[in-house]
Amino acid sequence: MKIILAPMEGVVDYTMRDLLTQVGGIDHCVTEFLRVSDSVLPAKVFRRLCPELHNGGKTPAGTPVILQLLGSDPSVLAGNARKGAKLGAPGIDLNFGCPAKTVNRSKGGAVLLDAPELVHEIVKAVREAVPEEVPVSAKMRLGNKDKSLALENAHAIADAGADSMAVHARTKLEGYKPPAHWEWIARIREAVNIPVVANGEVWNWEDYLRCREVSGCDDVMIGRGLIAKPDLAKVIKHHQLNETVSSLNWEHVLKLVEQYLVQIERDIAAKYVHGRLKQWLHHLQREYDEAGVVFEKVKKLREPSQLRVALNQQF
């Protein structure tokens, strides 16, 4: 019964993976997508997206990190998958779920679900290119504009040799609007002969139980739920063991936010720091009212030094 940290472009970067796996409960992570188009990328590009490759493909806390690729050319994806595996990625994941317009216009992500034959070709090419001991997985939505090809795409992935697939229980058109259609994941799970991971609208222990019950899946992938509640995976693991659960209080979460600011200030250009910090505070407001108070204090600040002062004033 694994809990997997979902890939979220522009949110779940190396720093966020580091912090959330330090909190605990996460069995493995998937990187933001590495976009490939017409060539095999140099090693430095892989390592920039996934610095964990310097650490045996694991976060500093020891949690494995699967490398996700996005593109539409089977041979180019295969070449990059081979390169990623050679660099030490413990697994390769293929993106058939990103709803971003810029990605879809380039024939990547969820728009590929309109072409199950191409989905099959991509997975087959990557599986053949990657050493047998390196698992190949795929993440799909229920479709692009509707769900009519959901089962066909699932079969395309499974029949091409994928070791597992994660299913975000919404179409691209549905975006992130509730509800997540977990019953469709159950249909997919019953139709294919590989493990299926359920994804979508898991915010707490009760959601997790309902998701598993409805989908029939053992493993669950969580994205926004873990960003809003950094200890959600740990809480779930405690509940599974019938152990006493003590959630992180705001003071502890604020220390994580401060640590996050320190790390992103070191790793990314100063002009992007304020946006990343405010983005996380925005997500945290779902679980912590105090995050909204801090967000109001920093929303007009842009300089990292100003952000540091504002956070320090909260202690």
Short mmCIF file of C-alpha atoms in Angstrom, two decimals, residues 46 67 80-92 129-131 134:
data_model
loop_
_atom_site.label_atom_id
_atom_site.label_comp_id
_atom_site.label_asym_id
_atom_site.label_seq_id
_atom_site.Cartn_x
_atom_site.Cartn_y
_atom_site.Cartn_z
CA PHE A 46 18.57 15.49 -16.46
CA LEU A 67 12.13 10.32 -13.76
CA ASN A 80 16.09 9.90 -23.47
CA ALA A 81 14.67 7.10 -21.33
CA ARG A 82 17.79 5.05 -22.03
CA LYS A 83 19.93 8.05 -21.04
CA GLY A 84 17.95 8.62 -17.84
CA ALA A 85 18.29 4.99 -16.81
CA LYS A 86 22.02 5.09 -17.53
CA LEU A 87 22.33 8.16 -15.28
CA GLY A 88 20.78 6.20 -12.42
CA ALA A 89 17.03 6.90 -12.50
CA PRO A 90 15.34 4.07 -10.54
CA GLY A 91 12.40 4.16 -12.94
CA ILE A 92 11.01 5.95 -16.00
CA ALA A 129 15.03 0.89 -24.71
CA VAL A 130 15.28 0.67 -20.93
CA PRO A 131 17.01 -2.21 -19.10
CA VAL A 134 14.31 -0.48 -14.57
#
